[in-house]
C-alpha atoms as an extended CHARMM CRD file, in Angstrom:
* protein
*
       135  EXT
         1         1  MET       CA              0.0000000000        0.0000000000        0.0000000000  PROA      1               0.0000000000
         2         2  LEU       CA              1.0790000000        3.5450000000       -0.7330000000  PROA      2               0.0000000000
         3         3  ARG       CA              0.2480000000        6.6130000000        1.3090000000  PROA      3               0.0000000000
         4         4  GLN       CA             -1.4430000000        9.3180000000       -0.7190000000  PROA      4               0.0000000000
         5         5  LEU       CA             -1.8700000000       12.9120000000        0.3790000000  PROA      5               0.0000000000
         6         6  SER       CA             -4.9260000000       14.8340000000       -0.8170000000  PROA      6               0.0000000000
         7         7  ILE       CA             -4.5070000000       18.5880000000       -0.6350000000  PROA      7               0.0000000000
         8         8  PHE       CA             -7.3070000000       21.0460000000       -1.2550000000  PROA      8               0.0000000000
         9         9  ILE       CA             -6.0450000000       24.0550000000       -3.1970000000  PROA      9               0.0000000000
        10        10  GLU       CA             -7.5890000000       27.1390000000       -4.7410000000  PROA      10              0.0000000000
        11        11  ASN       CA             -8.3920000000       26.8310000000       -8.4370000000  PROA      11              0.0000000000
        12        12  LYS       CA             -6.2360000000       29.7480000000       -9.5560000000  PROA      12              0.0000000000
        13        13  ALA       CA             -2.9190000000       30.3330000000      -11.2900000000  PROA      13              0.0000000000
        14        14  GLY       CA              0.1120000000       29.5120000000       -9.1660000000  PROA      14              0.0000000000
        15        15  SER       CA             -1.6200000000       27.3930000000       -6.5100000000  PROA      15              0.0000000000
        16        16  PHE       CA              0.0930000000       24.1520000000       -7.5540000000  PROA      16              0.0000000000
        17        17  SER       CA              3.5020000000       25.8190000000       -7.8660000000  PROA      17              0.0000000000
        18        18  LYS       CA              3.2450000000       27.1710000000       -4.3030000000  PROA      18              0.0000000000
        19        19  ILE       CA              2.9130000000       23.6050000000       -3.0210000000  PROA      19              0.0000000000
        20        20  THR       CA              5.7150000000       22.2520000000       -5.1930000000  PROA      20              0.0000000000
        21        21  SER       CA              7.9330000000       25.1140000000       -4.0400000000  PROA      21              0.0000000000
        22        22  ILE       CA              7.2420000000       24.3930000000       -0.3580000000  PROA      22              0.0000000000
        23        23  LEU       CA              7.9590000000       20.6880000000       -0.7960000000  PROA      23              0.0000000000
        24        24  ALA       CA             11.0910000000       21.3080000000       -2.8900000000  PROA      24              0.0000000000
        25        25  ARG       CA             12.5430000000       23.6290000000       -0.2320000000  PROA      25              0.0000000000
        26        26  HSD       CA             12.2770000000       20.7350000000        2.2240000000  PROA      26              0.0000000000
        27        27  GLY       CA             13.7740000000       18.1520000000       -0.1540000000  PROA      27              0.0000000000
        28        28  ILE       CA             10.5170000000       16.2590000000       -0.7190000000  PROA      28              0.0000000000
        29        29  ASN       CA             10.1620000000       14.7650000000       -4.1920000000  PROA      29              0.0000000000
        30        30  ILE       CA              6.7060000000       14.2060000000       -5.6570000000  PROA      30              0.0000000000
        31        31  GLN       CA              6.7070000000       10.7020000000       -7.1470000000  PROA      31              0.0000000000
        32        32  ALA       CA              3.1730000000       10.7590000000       -8.5100000000  PROA      32              0.0000000000
        33        33  PHE       CA              0.4430000000       13.3430000000       -8.7480000000  PROA      33              0.0000000000
        34        34  CYS       CA             -3.0590000000       13.9310000000      -10.0130000000  PROA      34              0.0000000000
        35        35  LEU       CA             -4.8250000000       17.2880000000      -10.0110000000  PROA      35              0.0000000000
        36        36  SER       CA             -8.5680000000       17.5510000000      -10.5550000000  PROA      36              0.0000000000
        37        37  ASP       CA            -10.6250000000       20.6730000000      -10.3590000000  PROA      37              0.0000000000
        38        38  ALA       CA            -14.0050000000       21.8910000000       -9.2480000000  PROA      38              0.0000000000
        39        39  SER       CA            -15.3010000000       25.4260000000       -9.6830000000  PROA      39              0.0000000000
        40        40  ASP       CA            -13.3310000000       27.1760000000       -6.9190000000  PROA      40              0.0000000000
        41        41  PHE       CA            -11.0440000000       24.4790000000       -5.5170000000  PROA      41              0.0000000000
        42        42  GLY       CA             -9.0030000000       21.5780000000       -6.7740000000  PROA      42              0.0000000000
        43        43  ILE       CA             -7.8580000000       18.3310000000       -5.2270000000  PROA      43              0.0000000000
        44        44  LEU       CA             -4.1710000000       17.5930000000       -5.6010000000  PROA      44              0.0000000000
        45        45  ARG       CA             -3.3200000000       13.9710000000       -4.8950000000  PROA      45              0.0000000000
        46        46  ILE       CA              0.3700000000       13.2030000000       -4.4230000000  PROA      46              0.0000000000
        47        47  VAL       CA              2.5930000000       10.2900000000       -3.4470000000  PROA      47              0.0000000000
        48        48  VAL       CA              5.8790000000       11.1500000000       -1.7300000000  PROA      48              0.0000000000
        49        49  LYS       CA              8.4070000000        9.0460000000        0.1670000000  PROA      49              0.0000000000
        50        50  ARG       CA              8.3570000000       11.1070000000        3.3760000000  PROA      50              0.0000000000
        51        51  SER       CA              4.6300000000       11.5960000000        3.7350000000  PROA      51              0.0000000000
        52        52  ASP       CA              4.6500000000       12.3550000000        7.4820000000  PROA      52              0.0000000000
        53        53  LEU       CA              7.0660000000       15.2390000000        6.9530000000  PROA      53              0.0000000000
        54        54  ALA       CA              5.1240000000       16.4730000000        3.9220000000  PROA      54              0.0000000000
        55        55  ILE       CA              1.8790000000       16.4920000000        5.9240000000  PROA      55              0.0000000000
        56        56  ASP       CA              3.4600000000       18.4860000000        8.7580000000  PROA      56              0.0000000000
        57        57  ILE       CA              5.0270000000       20.9950000000        6.3830000000  PROA      57              0.0000000000
        58        58  LEU       CA              1.8550000000       21.5240000000        4.3390000000  PROA      58              0.0000000000
        59        59  ARG       CA             -0.3400000000       21.8560000000        7.4320000000  PROA      59              0.0000000000
        60        60  ASN       CA              2.1330000000       24.3910000000        8.8570000000  PROA      60              0.0000000000
        61        61  HSD       CA              1.4980000000       26.3740000000        5.6570000000  PROA      61              0.0000000000
        62        62  ASN       CA             -2.2770000000       26.1400000000        6.2790000000  PROA      62              0.0000000000
        63        63  TYR       CA             -3.0520000000       23.5800000000        3.5680000000  PROA      63              0.0000000000
        64        64  PRO       CA             -5.8020000000       21.1000000000        4.4580000000  PROA      64              0.0000000000
        65        65  VAL       CA             -4.2800000000       17.6530000000        3.9170000000  PROA      65              0.0000000000
        66        66  GLN       CA             -5.9150000000       14.2360000000        4.1490000000  PROA      66              0.0000000000
        67        67  GLU       CA             -3.9880000000       10.9790000000        4.0660000000  PROA      67              0.0000000000
        68        68  SER       CA             -5.2890000000        7.7360000000        2.5770000000  PROA      68              0.0000000000
        69        69  GLU       CA             -4.0120000000        4.4230000000        1.3110000000  PROA      69              0.0000000000
        70        70  VAL       CA             -3.8740000000        3.6110000000       -2.3870000000  PROA      70              0.0000000000
        71        71  VAL       CA             -2.4950000000        0.6300000000       -4.2670000000  PROA      71              0.0000000000
        72        72  GLY       CA              0.5200000000        0.9220000000       -6.5600000000  PROA      72              0.0000000000
        73        73  VAL       CA              0.9540000000       -1.7630000000       -9.2040000000  PROA      73              0.0000000000
        74        74  LYS       CA              3.9960000000       -2.2610000000      -11.4190000000  PROA      74              0.0000000000
        75        75  LEU       CA              3.1580000000       -2.6790000000      -15.0950000000  PROA      75              0.0000000000
        76        76  GLU       CA              5.4540000000       -3.3920000000      -17.9870000000  PROA      76              0.0000000000
        77        77  ASN       CA              5.9720000000       -0.2500000000      -20.0300000000  PROA      77              0.0000000000
        78        78  GLU       CA              4.4910000000       -1.7690000000      -23.1910000000  PROA      78              0.0000000000
        79        79  SER       CA              1.3540000000       -1.7660000000      -25.2760000000  PROA      79              0.0000000000
        80        80  GLY       CA             -1.5500000000       -3.5840000000      -23.6420000000  PROA      80              0.0000000000
        81        81  ALA       CA             -0.1820000000       -3.6720000000      -20.0770000000  PROA      81              0.0000000000
        82        82  LEU       CA             -2.7930000000       -1.2870000000      -18.6960000000  PROA      82              0.0000000000
        83        83  ASN       CA             -5.5460000000       -3.0640000000      -20.6130000000  PROA      83              0.0000000000
        84        84  LYS       CA             -4.5110000000       -6.3690000000      -19.0400000000  PROA      84              0.0000000000
        85        85  VAL       CA             -4.9560000000       -5.0790000000      -15.4880000000  PROA      85              0.0000000000
        86        86  LEU       CA             -8.1820000000       -3.1970000000      -16.2780000000  PROA      86              0.0000000000
        87        87  THR       CA             -9.6630000000       -6.2890000000      -17.9530000000  PROA      87              0.0000000000
        88        88  MET       CA             -8.7990000000       -8.3500000000      -14.8760000000  PROA      88              0.0000000000
        89        89  LEU       CA            -10.4560000000       -5.7840000000      -12.5910000000  PROA      89              0.0000000000
        90        90  ALA       CA            -13.5940000000       -5.7360000000      -14.7460000000  PROA      90              0.0000000000
        91        91  TYR       CA            -13.7280000000       -9.5300000000      -14.6990000000  PROA      91              0.0000000000
        92        92  HSD       CA            -13.6130000000       -9.4440000000      -10.8790000000  PROA      92              0.0000000000
        93        93  ASP       CA            -16.2330000000       -6.6560000000      -10.8010000000  PROA      93              0.0000000000
        94        94  VAL       CA            -13.9190000000       -4.1680000000       -9.0550000000  PROA      94              0.0000000000
        95        95  ARG       CA            -15.0310000000       -0.5410000000       -9.2540000000  PROA      95              0.0000000000
        96        96  ILE       CA            -12.1480000000        1.9230000000       -9.4460000000  PROA      96              0.0000000000
        97        97  ASN       CA            -12.6800000000        5.3960000000       -7.9660000000  PROA      97              0.0000000000
        98        98  TYR       CA             -9.6950000000        6.9260000000       -9.7490000000  PROA      98              0.0000000000
        99        99  ILE       CA             -6.3670000000        5.9780000000      -11.3060000000  PROA      99              0.0000000000
       100       100  TYR       CA             -3.1570000000        7.8210000000      -12.1570000000  PROA      100             0.0000000000
       101       101  SER       CA              0.4570000000        6.9230000000      -12.9010000000  PROA      101             0.0000000000
       102       102  PHE       CA              3.8680000000        7.7320000000      -11.4530000000  PROA      102             0.0000000000
       103       103  ALA       CA              5.8940000000       10.4970000000      -13.0220000000  PROA      103             0.0000000000
       104       104  ALA       CA              8.7750000000        8.1620000000      -13.9490000000  PROA      104             0.0000000000
       105       105  SER       CA              9.5280000000        4.5060000000      -14.4880000000  PROA      105             0.0000000000
       106       106  THR       CA             11.0030000000        2.3970000000      -11.7040000000  PROA      106             0.0000000000
       107       107  ASP       CA             14.5790000000        1.1190000000      -11.6010000000  PROA      107             0.0000000000
       108       108  ASP       CA             13.5090000000       -2.1210000000      -13.2850000000  PROA      108             0.0000000000
       109       109  GLY       CA             11.9140000000       -0.2710000000      -16.2260000000  PROA      109             0.0000000000
       110       110  THR       CA              8.3130000000       -0.8890000000      -15.2010000000  PROA      110             0.0000000000
       111       111  SER       CA              5.7200000000        1.8320000000      -14.7730000000  PROA      111             0.0000000000
       112       112  VAL       CA              3.6830000000        2.2590000000      -11.6020000000  PROA      112             0.0000000000
       113       113  VAL       CA             -0.0460000000        2.8970000000      -11.7520000000  PROA      113             0.0000000000
       114       114  VAL       CA             -1.9030000000        4.0590000000       -8.6330000000  PROA      114             0.0000000000
       115       115  PHE       CA             -5.4130000000        2.7080000000       -8.0000000000  PROA      115             0.0000000000
       116       116  ASN       CA             -8.0750000000        3.6420000000       -5.4830000000  PROA      116             0.0000000000
       117       117  SER       CA            -11.1760000000        1.5290000000       -4.8650000000  PROA      117             0.0000000000
       118       118  ASP       CA            -13.7670000000        1.1290000000       -2.1430000000  PROA      118             0.0000000000
       119       119  ASN       CA            -11.6530000000       -1.6700000000       -0.6050000000  PROA      119             0.0000000000
       120       120  ASN       CA             -7.9410000000       -1.1420000000       -1.2440000000  PROA      120             0.0000000000
       121       121  ARG       CA             -6.8390000000       -4.0860000000        0.9050000000  PROA      121             0.0000000000
       122       122  GLN       CA             -8.9800000000       -6.4520000000       -1.1460000000  PROA      122             0.0000000000
       123       123  LEU       CA             -7.7090000000       -4.8010000000       -4.3230000000  PROA      123             0.0000000000
       124       124  SER       CA             -4.1070000000       -5.2840000000       -3.1870000000  PROA      124             0.0000000000
       125       125  GLU       CA             -4.7320000000       -8.9700000000       -2.4610000000  PROA      125             0.0000000000
       126       126  LEU       CA             -6.4260000000       -9.4220000000       -5.8380000000  PROA      126             0.0000000000
       127       127  PHE       CA             -3.4590000000       -7.9110000000       -7.6700000000  PROA      127             0.0000000000
       128       128  SER       CA             -1.0910000000      -10.2180000000       -5.7910000000  PROA      128             0.0000000000
       129       129  THR       CA             -3.1340000000      -13.3820000000       -6.4180000000  PROA      129             0.0000000000
       130       130  GLN       CA             -3.4330000000      -12.4830000000      -10.1030000000  PROA      130             0.0000000000
       131       131  GLY       CA              0.3580000000      -12.2030000000      -10.4870000000  PROA      131             0.0000000000
       132       132  PHE       CA              0.7500000000       -8.4030000000      -10.5340000000  PROA      132             0.0000000000
       133       133  ASN       CA              3.6960000000       -6.9230000000       -8.6490000000  PROA      133             0.0000000000
       134       134  LEU       CA              2.8750000000       -4.2670000000       -6.0680000000  PROA      134             0.0000000000
       135       135  TYR       CA              5.0410000000       -1.2050000000       -5.6510000000  PROA      135             0.0000000000
């Protein structure tokens, strides 16, 4: 399981860069991110290695942060890899709330895709029993 931080930010120019600047000053690298918007606010979801420190820093800068678990799965960086995992999830009737990928490949050349479902522990076990490598 991965720890994901969800940060509520204003939907205006420069909001995302303020957060990246704060994290960069403290040596925290964003490994994966997803930004979705609503009318006035957006939700920035990030995965970082030092999530406890990132939470403290962002809260000290008055950003509302929520932490949750998500599932990271390694996929071969090739045509059809994502389809294979999505077909397996559909077969097992797993509803995915959202999905996004890491910013870079892993050391072994695979890509990491982040999944969130209503039951991430069950999802993690399903990936493992179906032969997918977790990150």
